[in-house]
PDB file of C-alpha atoms in Angstrom:
ATOM      1  CA  MET A   1     120.694  17.997 -43.524  1.00 59.00           C
ATOM      2  CA  SER A   2     122.057  16.609 -46.328  1.00 59.00           C
ATOM      3  CA  GLY A   3     121.824  12.915 -47.878  1.00 60.00           C
ATOM      4  CA  GLY A   4     119.148  11.160 -50.476  1.00 69.00           C
ATOM      5  CA  ASN A   5     115.613  11.478 -51.367  1.00 83.00           C
ATOM      6  CA  ARG A   6     115.185   8.109 -49.464  1.00 88.00           C
ATOM      7  CA  ARG A   7     113.649   8.382 -45.650  1.00 92.00           C
ATOM      8  CA  ILE A   8     116.692   5.584 -45.223  1.00 93.00           C
ATOM      9  CA  ASP A   9     118.988   7.775 -46.820  1.00 94.00           C
ATOM     10  CA  LYS A  10     118.360  10.270 -44.655  1.00 95.00           C
ATOM     11  CA  ILE A  11     118.217   8.358 -41.483  1.00 97.00           C
ATOM     12  CA  ARG A  12     121.482   7.262 -42.717  1.00 96.00           C
ATOM     13  CA  ASP A  13     122.925  10.856 -42.977  1.00 96.00           C
ATOM     14  CA  PRO A  14     124.925  11.136 -40.145  1.00 95.00           C
ATOM     15  CA  SER A  15     123.754  14.457 -39.718  1.00 95.00           C
ATOM     16  CA  PHE A  16     119.983  13.345 -38.928  1.00 97.00           C
ATOM     17  CA  VAL A  17     121.127  12.634 -35.062  1.00 97.00           C
ATOM     18  CA  ASP A  18     123.596  16.367 -35.187  1.00 95.00           C
ATOM     19  CA  GLY A  19     121.839  18.353 -33.051  1.00 94.00           C
ATOM     20  CA  LEU A  20     119.703  16.512 -31.774  1.00 95.00           C
ATOM     21  CA  THR A  21     119.360  18.060 -28.596  1.00 95.00           C
ATOM     22  CA  ASP A  22     119.159  21.640 -29.774  1.00 96.00           C
ATOM     23  CA  LEU A  23     115.766  20.529 -31.697  1.00 96.00           C
ATOM     24  CA  SER A  24     112.349  21.267 -30.892  1.00 95.00           C
ATOM     25  CA  LEU A  25     110.434  18.350 -29.294  1.00 95.00           C
ATOM     26  CA  GLU A  26     108.285  17.805 -32.391  1.00 95.00           C
ATOM     27  CA  ASP A  27     111.943  17.815 -34.360  1.00 96.00           C
ATOM     28  CA  VAL A  28     112.745  14.912 -32.343  1.00 96.00           C
ATOM     29  CA  ARG A  29     109.625  13.089 -32.380  1.00 95.00           C
ATOM     30  CA  ALA A  30     109.557  13.285 -36.085  1.00 95.00           C
ATOM     31  CA  ARG A  31     112.923  11.908 -36.305  1.00 97.00           C
ATOM     32  CA  ARG A  32     111.441   9.244 -33.492  1.00 96.00           C
ATOM     33  CA  ASP A  33     108.514   8.659 -36.206  1.00 94.00           C
ATOM     34  CA  ASP A  34     110.400   8.141 -39.516  1.00 94.00           C
ATOM     35  CA  CYS A  35     112.917   5.939 -37.526  1.00 96.00           C
ATOM     36  CA  LEU A  36     109.858   3.500 -36.896  1.00 94.00           C
ATOM     37  CA  ALA A  37     107.928   4.162 -39.768  1.00 91.00           C
ATOM     38  CA  GLU A  38     111.522   3.740 -41.780  1.00 92.00           C
ATOM     39  CA  ARG A  39     112.284  -0.093 -39.200  1.00 94.00           C
ATOM     40  CA  GLU A  40     109.097  -1.482 -39.438  1.00 89.00           C
ATOM     41  CA  TYR A  41     108.610  -0.762 -43.979  1.00 88.00           C
ATOM     42  CA  LEU A  42     112.517  -2.502 -43.288  1.00 92.00           C
ATOM     43  CA  SER A  43     110.867  -5.700 -41.104  1.00 90.00           C
ATOM     44  CA  LEU A  44     107.993  -6.202 -43.238  1.00 85.00           C
ATOM     45  CA  LEU A  45     110.836  -6.345 -46.496  1.00 87.00           C
ATOM     46  CA  ARG A  46     112.384  -8.792 -44.614  1.00 90.00           C
ATOM     47  CA  ARG A  47     109.484 -10.805 -43.760  1.00 87.00           C
ATOM     48  CA  LEU A  48     108.682 -10.859 -47.335  1.00 84.00           C
ATOM     49  CA  LEU A  49     112.193 -11.767 -48.464  1.00 87.00           C
ATOM     50  CA  GLN A  50     112.435 -14.541 -45.418  1.00 88.00           C
ATOM     51  CA  GLY A  51     108.717 -16.271 -46.635  1.00 85.00           C
ATOM     52  CA  ARG A  52     110.129 -15.954 -50.287  1.00 85.00           C
ATOM     53  CA  ALA A  53     113.971 -17.422 -49.334  1.00 88.00           C
ATOM     54  CA  GLU A  54     111.981 -20.490 -47.692  1.00 88.00           C
ATOM     55  CA  ILE A  55     109.472 -21.336 -50.104  1.00 87.00           C
ATOM     56  CA  LEU A  56     112.512 -21.656 -52.633  1.00 89.00           C
ATOM     57  CA  LYS A  57     114.645 -23.888 -49.946  1.00 89.00           C
ATOM     58  CA  ALA A  58     111.758 -26.015 -49.809  1.00 88.00           C
ATOM     59  CA  GLU A  59     111.917 -26.859 -53.208  1.00 87.00           C
ATOM     60  CA  ALA A  60     115.790 -27.146 -53.053  1.00 90.00           C
ATOM     61  CA  GLU A  61     115.084 -29.190 -50.507  1.00 87.00           C
ATOM     62  CA  SER A  62     112.328 -31.478 -52.083  1.00 87.00           C
ATOM     63  CA  ARG A  63     114.927 -32.022 -55.109  1.00 87.00           C
ATOM     64  CA  ALA A  64     117.378 -33.282 -52.768  1.00 88.00           C
ATOM     65  CA  GLY A  65     115.511 -35.865 -51.206  1.00 88.00           C
ATOM     66  CA  GLY A  66     113.360 -33.967 -49.642  1.00 80.00           C
ATOM     67  CA  ASP A  67     109.127 -34.208 -49.057  1.00 77.00           C
ATOM     68  CA  ALA A  68     108.017 -34.921 -52.412  1.00 76.00           C
ATOM     69  CA  THR A  69     104.677 -33.394 -51.224  1.00 79.00           C
ATOM     70  CA  PRO A  70     103.918 -30.970 -53.897  1.00 76.00           C
ATOM     71  CA  LEU A  71     104.682 -27.720 -52.637  1.00 74.00           C
ATOM     72  CA  VAL A  72     101.438 -25.438 -52.696  1.00 73.00           C
ATOM     73  CA  ASP A  73     100.308 -28.383 -50.391  1.00 76.00           C
ATOM     74  CA  ARG A  74     103.268 -27.372 -48.692  1.00 76.00           C
ATOM     75  CA  LEU A  75     103.037 -24.088 -48.464  1.00 75.00           C
ATOM     76  CA  SER A  76     101.132 -23.061 -44.973  1.00 74.00           C
ATOM     77  CA  GLN A  77     103.398 -25.099 -43.141  1.00 77.00           C
ATOM     78  CA  ILE A  78     106.214 -23.295 -45.367  1.00 76.00           C
ATOM     79  CA  LEU A  79     105.852 -19.874 -44.536  1.00 73.00           C
ATOM     80  CA  SER A  80     104.623 -20.685 -40.213  1.00 76.00           C
ATOM     81  CA  ASP A  81     108.292 -22.739 -39.875  1.00 61.00           C
ATOM     82  CA  ASP A  82     110.408 -20.086 -38.235  1.00 58.00           C
ATOM     83  CA  ASP A  83     113.622 -20.877 -38.701  1.00 57.00           C
ATOM     84  CA  HIS A  84     114.361 -17.468 -38.115  1.00 52.00           C
ATOM     85  CA  PRO A  85     116.323 -15.726 -34.664  1.00 51.00           C
ATOM     86  CA  VAL A  86     112.964 -13.405 -32.794  1.00 49.00           C
ATOM     87  CA  THR A  87     114.770 -10.112 -33.016  1.00 52.00           C
ATOM     88  CA  SER A  88     111.780  -8.614 -31.510  1.00 52.00           C
ATOM     89  CA  ARG A  89     113.083  -5.119 -29.272  1.00 54.00           C
ATOM     90  CA  GLY A  90     110.021  -6.487 -27.327  1.00 54.00           C
ATOM     91  CA  GLU A  91     108.166  -3.292 -28.109  1.00 58.00           C
ATOM     92  CA  ALA A  92     104.269  -2.863 -29.497  1.00 51.00           C
ATOM     93  CA  VAL A  93     104.235  -2.308 -32.970  1.00 51.00           C
ATOM     94  CA  ARG A  94     102.800   1.701 -32.786  1.00 57.00           C
ATOM     95  CA  VAL A  95     103.191   2.719 -36.664  1.00 57.00           C
ATOM     96  CA  ALA A  96     102.013   1.255 -39.401  1.00 64.00           C
ATOM     97  CA  VAL A  97     102.735   0.378 -42.953  1.00 66.00           C
ATOM     98  CA  PRO A  98     101.676   2.728 -45.459  1.00 69.00           C
ATOM     99  CA  GLU A  99      99.682   0.825 -47.705  1.00 76.00           C
ATOM    100  CA  GLU A 100     102.105   2.385 -50.680  1.00 78.00           C
ATOM    101  CA  GLU A 101     105.227   1.796 -48.718  1.00 73.00           C
ATOM    102  CA  MET A 102     103.894  -1.987 -48.439  1.00 72.00           C
ATOM    103  CA  LEU A 103     102.861  -2.049 -52.093  1.00 76.00           C
ATOM    104  CA  LEU A 104     106.552  -0.697 -52.451  1.00 75.00           C
ATOM    105  CA  ALA A 105     107.627  -3.009 -50.194  1.00 72.00           C
ATOM    106  CA  ARG A 106     105.613  -5.720 -52.406  1.00 71.00           C
ATOM    107  CA  ARG A 107     107.186  -5.198 -55.481  1.00 75.00           C
ATOM    108  CA  ARG A 108     110.840  -5.140 -54.608  1.00 72.00           C
ATOM    109  CA  VAL A 109     110.743  -7.908 -53.867  1.00 69.00           C
ATOM    110  CA  GLU A 110     108.409  -8.975 -56.661  1.00 69.00           C
ATOM    111  CA  ARG A 111     111.299  -7.355 -58.840  1.00 70.00           C
ATOM    112  CA  LEU A 112     113.189 -10.219 -57.620  1.00 64.00           C
ATOM    113  CA  ALA A 113     111.221 -12.941 -57.533  1.00 57.00           C
ATOM    114  CA  ALA A 114     110.411 -11.702 -61.269  1.00 59.00           C
ATOM    115  CA  ASP A 115     113.816 -12.210 -61.646  1.00 55.00           C
ATOM    116  CA  VAL A 116     114.346 -15.787 -60.455  1.00 48.00           C
ATOM    117  CA  SER A 117     110.857 -17.041 -60.968  1.00 55.00           C
ATOM    118  CA  LEU A 118     109.063 -17.513 -58.180  1.00 59.00           C
ATOM    119  CA  SER A 119     105.750 -18.314 -58.902  1.00 67.00           C
ATOM    120  CA  ASP A 120     107.303 -21.781 -60.215  1.00 75.00           C
ATOM    121  CA  PRO A 121     110.360 -22.348 -58.883  1.00 82.00           C
ATOM    122  CA  SER A 122     109.665 -26.370 -60.131  1.00 79.00           C
ATOM    123  CA  ALA A 123     110.958 -24.646 -63.670  1.00 82.00           C
ATOM    124  CA  LEU A 124     114.395 -23.448 -62.440  1.00 85.00           C
ATOM    125  CA  ASP A 125     116.939 -26.253 -62.822  1.00 88.00           C
ATOM    126  CA  ASP A 126     119.076 -26.609 -60.093  1.00 91.00           C
ATOM    127  CA  ASP A 127     121.593 -23.722 -60.199  1.00 92.00           C
ATOM    128  CA  ALA A 128     119.192 -21.093 -60.858  1.00 88.00           C
ATOM    129  CA  LEU A 129     117.256 -22.408 -57.989  1.00 89.00           C
ATOM    130  CA  ALA A 130     120.998 -21.791 -55.921  1.00 91.00           C
ATOM    131  CA  ALA A 131     121.416 -18.970 -57.533  1.00 89.00           C
ATOM    132  CA  ALA A 132     117.698 -17.377 -56.673  1.00 87.00           C
ATOM    133  CA  ILE A 133     118.460 -18.699 -53.309  1.00 90.00           C
ATOM    134  CA  ASP A 134     121.903 -17.210 -52.703  1.00 92.00           C
ATOM    135  CA  ALA A 135     120.181 -13.531 -54.105  1.00 89.00           C
ATOM    136  CA  LEU A 136     116.741 -13.518 -51.436  1.00 90.00           C
ATOM    137  CA  ALA A 137     119.884 -14.112 -48.870  1.00 91.00           C
ATOM    138  CA  THR A 138     121.631 -11.294 -50.190  1.00 93.00           C
ATOM    139  CA  GLU A 139     119.010  -9.080 -50.624  1.00 91.00           C
ATOM    140  CA  GLU A 140     117.992  -9.703 -46.856  1.00 93.00           C
ATOM    141  CA  GLN A 141     120.879  -9.380 -44.957  1.00 95.00           C
ATOM    142  CA  GLY A 142     121.179  -6.037 -47.061  1.00 94.00           C
ATOM    143  CA  ILE A 143     117.601  -4.964 -45.416  1.00 95.00           C
ATOM    144  CA  SER A 144     118.452  -6.323 -42.202  1.00 95.00           C
ATOM    145  CA  GLU A 145     122.251  -4.654 -41.921  1.00 97.00           C
ATOM    146  CA  ALA A 146     119.798  -1.423 -42.604  1.00 96.00           C
ATOM    147  CA  ARG A 147     117.386  -2.226 -39.895  1.00 97.00           C
ATOM    148  CA  ARG A 148     120.287  -2.403 -37.526  1.00 97.00           C
ATOM    149  CA  ASP A 149     121.728   1.020 -38.405  1.00 97.00           C
ATOM    150  CA  VAL A 150     118.046   2.501 -37.834  1.00 97.00           C
ATOM    151  CA  ILE A 151     117.782   1.153 -34.516  1.00 97.00           C
ATOM    152  CA  GLY A 152     120.502   2.064 -33.473  1.00 97.00           C
ATOM    153  CA  VAL A 153     120.075   5.971 -34.914  1.00 98.00           C
ATOM    154  CA  LEU A 154     116.281   5.194 -32.998  1.00 97.00           C
ATOM    155  CA  ASP A 155     117.696   4.370 -30.351  1.00 97.00           C
ATOM    156  CA  GLN A 156     119.751   7.900 -30.108  1.00 97.00           C
ATOM    157  CA  VAL A 157     116.658   9.789 -30.687  1.00 97.00           C
ATOM    158  CA  GLN A 158     114.726   7.500 -27.675  1.00 96.00           C
ATOM    159  CA  ASP A 159     117.437   8.271 -25.499  1.00 96.00           C
ATOM    160  CA  GLU A 160     117.301  12.535 -26.158  1.00 96.00           C
ATOM    161  CA  LEU A 161     113.414  11.993 -26.183  1.00 95.00           C
ATOM    162  CA  LYS A 162     113.907  10.117 -22.861  1.00 95.00           C
ATOM    163  CA  ARG A 163     116.241  12.847 -21.440  1.00 95.00           C
ATOM    164  CA  ARG A 164     113.968  15.652 -22.164  1.00 93.00           C
ATOM    165  CA  TYR A 165     110.998  14.041 -20.724  1.00 93.00           C
ATOM    166  CA  LYS A 166     112.928  12.866 -17.110  1.00 94.00           C
ATOM    167  CA  GLU A 167     114.410  16.835 -17.144  1.00 92.00           C
ATOM    168  CA  ASP A 168     110.575  18.680 -17.314  1.00 90.00           C
ATOM    169  CA  PRO A 169     108.461  14.993 -16.770  1.00 88.00           C
ATOM    170  CA  SER A 170     105.131  17.090 -18.586  1.00 87.00           C
ATOM    171  CA  LEU A 171     106.692  17.016 -21.968  1.00 83.00           C
ATOM    172  CA  SER A 172     105.432  13.293 -22.064  1.00 77.00           C
ATOM    173  CA  LEU A 173     101.796  14.292 -21.752  1.00 73.00           C
ATOM    174  CA  ARG A 174     102.696  16.787 -24.467  1.00 68.00           C
TER     175      ARG A 174
END
């Protein structure tokens, strides 16, 4: 399997799913677990980006004559509003995102945020605020695309596991 060193690169490489039927059960399960871990990491990253974007959008709306209450006083309301469609697959989360990956996700978002002075959106002029919102939206689109790719691969790996369990139900107990 070629691809980069990052888990996402390995999962997106077509060779990740080539020959699934020839792999050991342990190897197929390991690939499933990699997909689940990456999906959870990308979901966390996407939620962080959405939260940051919602804060900036609230600032922009306030400037356009919306709610004049100070941003800090509205944070809980801003972050609890759910304008995003639910994209859950109805599965229980089985893989916790390791602390190191949570830190990486936060740092990635903070790098974007640092570029856009998120710590004080009121200090941004209108053009910089709009650019920051656009940058976060673009990043979120990329993360969502990567997540869709991972889910597609996960589905292929899960299908192989289901096939094996159907042929030999005792495998699911091991």
